Coordinates of C-alpha atoms in Angstrom, one line a residue:
X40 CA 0.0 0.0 0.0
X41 CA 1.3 3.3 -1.4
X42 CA 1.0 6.8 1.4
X43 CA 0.4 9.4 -0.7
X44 CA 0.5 13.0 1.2
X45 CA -2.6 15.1 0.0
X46 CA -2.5 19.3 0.5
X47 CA -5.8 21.5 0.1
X48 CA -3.9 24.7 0.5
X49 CA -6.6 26.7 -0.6
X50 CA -7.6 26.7 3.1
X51 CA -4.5 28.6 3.5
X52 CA -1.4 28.0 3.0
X53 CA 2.0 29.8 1.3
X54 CA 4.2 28.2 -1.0
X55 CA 6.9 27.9 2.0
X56 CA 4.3 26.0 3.9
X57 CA 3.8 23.5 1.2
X58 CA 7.4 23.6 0.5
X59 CA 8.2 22.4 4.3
X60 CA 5.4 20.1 4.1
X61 CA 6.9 18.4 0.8
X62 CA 10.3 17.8 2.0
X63 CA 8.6 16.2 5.1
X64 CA 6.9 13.9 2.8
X65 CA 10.0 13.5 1.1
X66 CA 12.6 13.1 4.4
X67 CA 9.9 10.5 5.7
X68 CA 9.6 8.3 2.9
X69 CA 6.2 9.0 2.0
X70 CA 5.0 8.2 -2.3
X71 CA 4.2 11.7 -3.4
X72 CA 3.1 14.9 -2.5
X73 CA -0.3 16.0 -4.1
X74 CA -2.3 18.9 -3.9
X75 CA -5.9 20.5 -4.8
X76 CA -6.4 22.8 -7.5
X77 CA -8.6 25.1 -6.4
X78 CA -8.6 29.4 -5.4
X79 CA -11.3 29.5 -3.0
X80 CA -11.4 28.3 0.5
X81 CA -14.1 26.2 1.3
X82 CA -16.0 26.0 4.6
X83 CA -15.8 28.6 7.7
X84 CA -12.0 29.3 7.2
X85 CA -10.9 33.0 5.6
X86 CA -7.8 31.3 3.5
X87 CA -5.7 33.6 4.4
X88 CA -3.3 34.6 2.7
X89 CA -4.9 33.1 -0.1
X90 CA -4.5 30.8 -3.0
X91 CA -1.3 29.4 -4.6
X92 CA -1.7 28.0 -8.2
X93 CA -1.6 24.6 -8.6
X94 CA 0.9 24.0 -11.6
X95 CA 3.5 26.9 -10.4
X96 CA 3.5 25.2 -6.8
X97 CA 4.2 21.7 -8.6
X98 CA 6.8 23.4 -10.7
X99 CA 8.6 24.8 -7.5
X100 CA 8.9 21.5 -5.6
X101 CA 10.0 19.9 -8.9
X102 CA 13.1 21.3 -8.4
X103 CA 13.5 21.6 -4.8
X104 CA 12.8 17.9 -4.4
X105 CA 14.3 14.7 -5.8
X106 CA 12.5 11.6 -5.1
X107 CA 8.8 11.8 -4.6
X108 CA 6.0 12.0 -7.5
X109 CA 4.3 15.0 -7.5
X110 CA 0.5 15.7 -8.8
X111 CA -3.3 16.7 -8.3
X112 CA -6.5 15.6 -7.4
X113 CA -7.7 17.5 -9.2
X114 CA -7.2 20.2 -12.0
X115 CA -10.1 21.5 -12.8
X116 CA -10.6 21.2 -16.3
X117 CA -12.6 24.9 -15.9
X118 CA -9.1 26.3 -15.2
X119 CA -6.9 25.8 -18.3
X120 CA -7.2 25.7 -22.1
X121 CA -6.1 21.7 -22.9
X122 CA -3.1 22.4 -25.0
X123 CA -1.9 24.9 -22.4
X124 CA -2.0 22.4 -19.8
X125 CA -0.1 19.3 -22.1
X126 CA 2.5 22.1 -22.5
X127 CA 2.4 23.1 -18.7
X128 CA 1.8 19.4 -17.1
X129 CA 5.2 18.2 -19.9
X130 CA 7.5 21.3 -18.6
X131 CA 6.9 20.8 -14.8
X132 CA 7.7 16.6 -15.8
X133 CA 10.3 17.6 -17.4
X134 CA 11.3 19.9 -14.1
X135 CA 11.1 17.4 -11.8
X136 CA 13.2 14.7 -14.1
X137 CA 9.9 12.6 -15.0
X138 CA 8.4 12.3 -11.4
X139 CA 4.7 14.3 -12.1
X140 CA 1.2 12.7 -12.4
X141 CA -1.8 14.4 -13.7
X142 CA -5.1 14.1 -12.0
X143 CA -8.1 15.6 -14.1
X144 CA -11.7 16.3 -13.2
X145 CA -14.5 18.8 -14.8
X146 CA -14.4 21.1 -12.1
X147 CA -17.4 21.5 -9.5
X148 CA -16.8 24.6 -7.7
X149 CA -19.1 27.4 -9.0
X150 CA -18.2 29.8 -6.5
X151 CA -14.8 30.2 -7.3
X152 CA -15.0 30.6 -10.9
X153 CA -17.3 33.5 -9.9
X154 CA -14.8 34.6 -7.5
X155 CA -11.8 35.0 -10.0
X156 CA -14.2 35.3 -13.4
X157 CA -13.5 31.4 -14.6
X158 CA -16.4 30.6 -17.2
X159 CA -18.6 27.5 -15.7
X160 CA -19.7 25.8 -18.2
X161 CA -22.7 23.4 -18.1
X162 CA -21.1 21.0 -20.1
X163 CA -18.0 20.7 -17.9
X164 CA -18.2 16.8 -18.4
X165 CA -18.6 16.7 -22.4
X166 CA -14.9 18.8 -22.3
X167 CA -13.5 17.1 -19.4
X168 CA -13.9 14.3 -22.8
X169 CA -12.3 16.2 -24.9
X170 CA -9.7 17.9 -22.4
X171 CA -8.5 14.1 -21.9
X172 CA -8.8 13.3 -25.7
X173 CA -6.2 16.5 -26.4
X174 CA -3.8 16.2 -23.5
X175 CA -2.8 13.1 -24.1
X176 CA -2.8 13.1 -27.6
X177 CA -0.7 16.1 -27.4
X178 CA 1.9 13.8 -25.6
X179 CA 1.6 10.5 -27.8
X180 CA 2.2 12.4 -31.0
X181 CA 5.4 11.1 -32.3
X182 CA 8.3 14.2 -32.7
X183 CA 8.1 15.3 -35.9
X184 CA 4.0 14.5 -36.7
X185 CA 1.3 17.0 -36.0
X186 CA -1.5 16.5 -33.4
X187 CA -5.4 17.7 -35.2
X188 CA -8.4 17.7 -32.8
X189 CA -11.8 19.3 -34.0
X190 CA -14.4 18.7 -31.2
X191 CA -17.4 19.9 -30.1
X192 CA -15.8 22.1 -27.6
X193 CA -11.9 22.9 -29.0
X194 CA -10.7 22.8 -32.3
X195 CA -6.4 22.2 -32.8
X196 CA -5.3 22.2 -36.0
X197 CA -1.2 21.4 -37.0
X198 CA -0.2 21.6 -33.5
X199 CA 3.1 20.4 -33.0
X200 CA 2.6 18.7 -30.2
X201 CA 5.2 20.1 -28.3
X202 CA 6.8 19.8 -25.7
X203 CA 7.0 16.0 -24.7
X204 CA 7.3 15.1 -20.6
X205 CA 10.4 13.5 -19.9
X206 CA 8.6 9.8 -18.6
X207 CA 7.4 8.2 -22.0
X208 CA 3.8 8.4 -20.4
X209 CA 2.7 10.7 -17.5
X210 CA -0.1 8.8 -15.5
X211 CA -3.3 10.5 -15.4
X212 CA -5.4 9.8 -13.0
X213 CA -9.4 10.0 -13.0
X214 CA -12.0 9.6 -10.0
X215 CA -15.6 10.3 -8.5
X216 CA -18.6 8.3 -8.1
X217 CA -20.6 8.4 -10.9
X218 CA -21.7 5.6 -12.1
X219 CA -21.5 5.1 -15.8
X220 CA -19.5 7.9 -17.8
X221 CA -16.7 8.0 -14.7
X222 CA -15.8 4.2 -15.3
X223 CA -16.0 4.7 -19.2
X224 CA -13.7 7.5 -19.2
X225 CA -11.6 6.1 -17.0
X226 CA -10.9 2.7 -18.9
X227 CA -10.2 4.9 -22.3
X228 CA -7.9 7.3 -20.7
X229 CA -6.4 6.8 -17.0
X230 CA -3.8 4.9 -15.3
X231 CA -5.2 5.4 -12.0
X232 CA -8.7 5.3 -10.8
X233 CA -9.4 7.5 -7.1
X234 CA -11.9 6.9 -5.2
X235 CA -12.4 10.3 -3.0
X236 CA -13.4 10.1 0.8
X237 CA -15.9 7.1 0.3
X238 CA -16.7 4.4 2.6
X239 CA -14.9 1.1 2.2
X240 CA -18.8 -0.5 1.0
X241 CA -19.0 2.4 -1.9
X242 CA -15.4 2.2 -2.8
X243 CA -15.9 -1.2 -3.5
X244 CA -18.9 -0.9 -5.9
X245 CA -17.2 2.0 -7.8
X246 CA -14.0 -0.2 -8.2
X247 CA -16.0 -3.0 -9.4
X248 CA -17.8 -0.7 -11.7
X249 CA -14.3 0.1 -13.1
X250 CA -12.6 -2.9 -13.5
X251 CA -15.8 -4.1 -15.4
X252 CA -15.3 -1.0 -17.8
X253 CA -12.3 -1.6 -18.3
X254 CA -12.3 -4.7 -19.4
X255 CA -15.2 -4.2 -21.6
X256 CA -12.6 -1.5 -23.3
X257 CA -10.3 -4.5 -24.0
X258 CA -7.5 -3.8 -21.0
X259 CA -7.0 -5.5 -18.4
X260 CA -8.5 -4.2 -15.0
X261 CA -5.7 -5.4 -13.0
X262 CA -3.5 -2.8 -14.9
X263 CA -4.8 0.1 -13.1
X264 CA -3.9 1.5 -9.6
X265 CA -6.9 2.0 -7.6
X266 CA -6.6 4.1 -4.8
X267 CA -8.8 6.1 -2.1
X268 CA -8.4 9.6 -0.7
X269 CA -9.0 10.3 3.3
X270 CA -8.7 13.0 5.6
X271 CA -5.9 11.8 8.0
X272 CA -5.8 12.2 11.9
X273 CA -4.0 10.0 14.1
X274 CA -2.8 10.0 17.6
X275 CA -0.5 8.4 19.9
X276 CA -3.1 8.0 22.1
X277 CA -6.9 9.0 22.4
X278 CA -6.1 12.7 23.6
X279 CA -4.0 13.4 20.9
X280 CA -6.3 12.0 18.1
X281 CA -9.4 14.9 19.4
X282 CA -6.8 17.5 20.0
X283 CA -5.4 17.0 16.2
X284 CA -9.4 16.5 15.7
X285 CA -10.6 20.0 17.3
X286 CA -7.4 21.8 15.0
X287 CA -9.0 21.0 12.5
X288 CA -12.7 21.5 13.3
X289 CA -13.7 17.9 13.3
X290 CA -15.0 15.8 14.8
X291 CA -13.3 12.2 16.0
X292 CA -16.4 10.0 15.6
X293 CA -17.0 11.5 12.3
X294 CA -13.3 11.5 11.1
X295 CA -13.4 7.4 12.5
X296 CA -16.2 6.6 10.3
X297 CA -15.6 8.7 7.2
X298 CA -11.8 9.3 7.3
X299 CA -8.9 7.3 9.0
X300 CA -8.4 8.4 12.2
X301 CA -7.5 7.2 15.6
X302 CA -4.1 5.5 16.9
X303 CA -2.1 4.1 14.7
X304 CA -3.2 0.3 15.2
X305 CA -6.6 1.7 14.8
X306 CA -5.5 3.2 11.2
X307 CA -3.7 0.5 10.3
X308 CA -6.4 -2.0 10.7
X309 CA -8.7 0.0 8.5
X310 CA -6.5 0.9 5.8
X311 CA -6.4 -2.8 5.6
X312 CA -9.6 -2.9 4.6
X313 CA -9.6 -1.3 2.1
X314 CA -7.0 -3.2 1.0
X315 CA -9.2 -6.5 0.8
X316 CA -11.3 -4.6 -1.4
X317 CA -8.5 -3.3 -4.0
X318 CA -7.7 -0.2 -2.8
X319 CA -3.5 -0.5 -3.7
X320 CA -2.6 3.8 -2.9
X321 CA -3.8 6.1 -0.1
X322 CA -4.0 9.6 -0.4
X323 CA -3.8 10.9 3.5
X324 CA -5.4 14.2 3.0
X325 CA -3.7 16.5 5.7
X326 CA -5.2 19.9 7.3
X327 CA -3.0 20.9 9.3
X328 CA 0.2 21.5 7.2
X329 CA 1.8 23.2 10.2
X330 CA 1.6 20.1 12.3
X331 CA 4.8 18.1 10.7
X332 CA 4.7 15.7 13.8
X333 CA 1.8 14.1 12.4
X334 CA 3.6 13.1 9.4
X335 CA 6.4 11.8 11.0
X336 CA 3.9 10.0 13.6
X337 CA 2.3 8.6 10.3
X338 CA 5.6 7.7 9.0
X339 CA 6.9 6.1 12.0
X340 CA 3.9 4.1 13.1
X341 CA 1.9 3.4 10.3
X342 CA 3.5 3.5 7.0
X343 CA 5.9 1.1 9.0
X344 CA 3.5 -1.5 9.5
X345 CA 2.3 -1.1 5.7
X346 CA 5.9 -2.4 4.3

């Protein structure tokens, strides 16, 4: 089972703060460091002092970091013209020596493409389609051919299909619970299927849903990752589980049943779970990037058991 360290620094959070929180990930032998893409905060919390882009963040740890694979869950396809982001996703792989994923989603968050004046589409699905169709067709164009794409909702004509990422394929990575176009568009385009903060019961029926779309593609399910995301929050004890609990505004019970949380044994024992179900990568979503002992905690006590 792959740990996976997962930011949302739009609930505030500098570039410095997800710079210290990277290097953690890296110094304690965590997978990768992910983040959100998003510009608004969500909930009670101001966000101060505001967003960091997604791409420009991945770009600075790409070079300030040697080991761990960096990505999202997930760039909102809202945010970025297609062949802008082929050519931004390839220079930041390219950056980081071959070491970035791509997570891609249709975007969901009206109120922060009001907030910054992003168009929000009602057909965000219909050119997440197409987003995935250019992206990576962008990068499988051999040097030398030209890339065409005339869709419905972008139109590319003798592109050059420039620049190529430095790993031969990026992964892209694909997730949610809907229950038909999610698993077709995953077994056409993705590497990875996430699963994000479901129970172990739905994660299961999703995955199943996937592997049978998959195969009816023509691959092979087994040849994708399948992975969950959680909100982490473990203790040494039961008084340091609520107190990391109550820093974050949650609660334990909830975080128990919905997240992994408790002592280490405790999170251990579930994350095997979903293990028996498929689940082969974790991303811990973490809330409290100041709290570095809780990686190392994680590090120490759980990912230990995991090996």
């Amino acid at each position: 089972m792959d740990l996976r360290i997962f930011t949302e620094p739009q609930q505030g959070a500098t570039y410095d703060t997800l710079l210290a929180v990277a290097k953690a990930t890296e110094d304690l032998g965590f997978d990768a460091f992910f983040r959100s893409d998003h510009y608004l905060s969500m909930g009670s919390g101001d966000g101060l002092p505001g967003p960091t882009d997604a791409w420009i963040t991945l770009a600075g740890l790409a070079r300030e970091t040697k080991r761990i694979r960096l990505g999202t869950l997930m760039t909102a396809a809202t945010f970025r013209l297609p062949g802008v982001l082929a050519i931004q996703v390839a220079q930041v792989d390219q950056m980081s020596g071959g070491r970035v994923e791509l997570g891609l989603g249709a975007g969901w968050f009206e109120q922060e493409h009001q907030a910054y004046g992003i168009p929000f589409p009602k057909e965000k699905f219909a050119r997440l389609e197409e987003q995935l169709a250019i992206v990576t067709g962008l990068w499988e164009t051999k040097p030398g051919d030209t890339f065409d794409f005339h869709g419905t909702h972008y139109d590319l004509t003798d592109s050059p299909a420039l620049p190529k990422p430095a790993q031969t394929r990026i992964p892209v990575l694909i997730g949610g619970h809907g229950a038909s176009r999610t698993p077709r568009l995953t077994a056409r385009y993705a590497d990875e299927f996430n699963m994000p903060f479901a129970s172990i019961e739905d994660s299961e029926r999703q995955f199943g849903r996937v592997r049978a779309a998959v195969e009816a593609a023509g691959r092979k399910a087994d040849d994708l990752t399948y992975s969950n995301a959680l909100v982490v929050c473990v203790g040494k004890d039961d008084q340091e589980v609520a107190r990391r609990a109550a820093a974050i505004g949650r609660e334990v019970d909830d975080l128990k049943a919905n997240g992994l949380a408790g002592t280490p044994s405790e999170v251990v024992d579930k994350i095997g779970r979903y293990a028996e179900i498929g689940s082969r990568r974790l991303y811990l979503q973490v809330l409290d990037l100041a709290d570095l002992d809780h990686l190392e905690l994680i590090s120490a006590q759980v990912q230990t058991q995991l090996s």
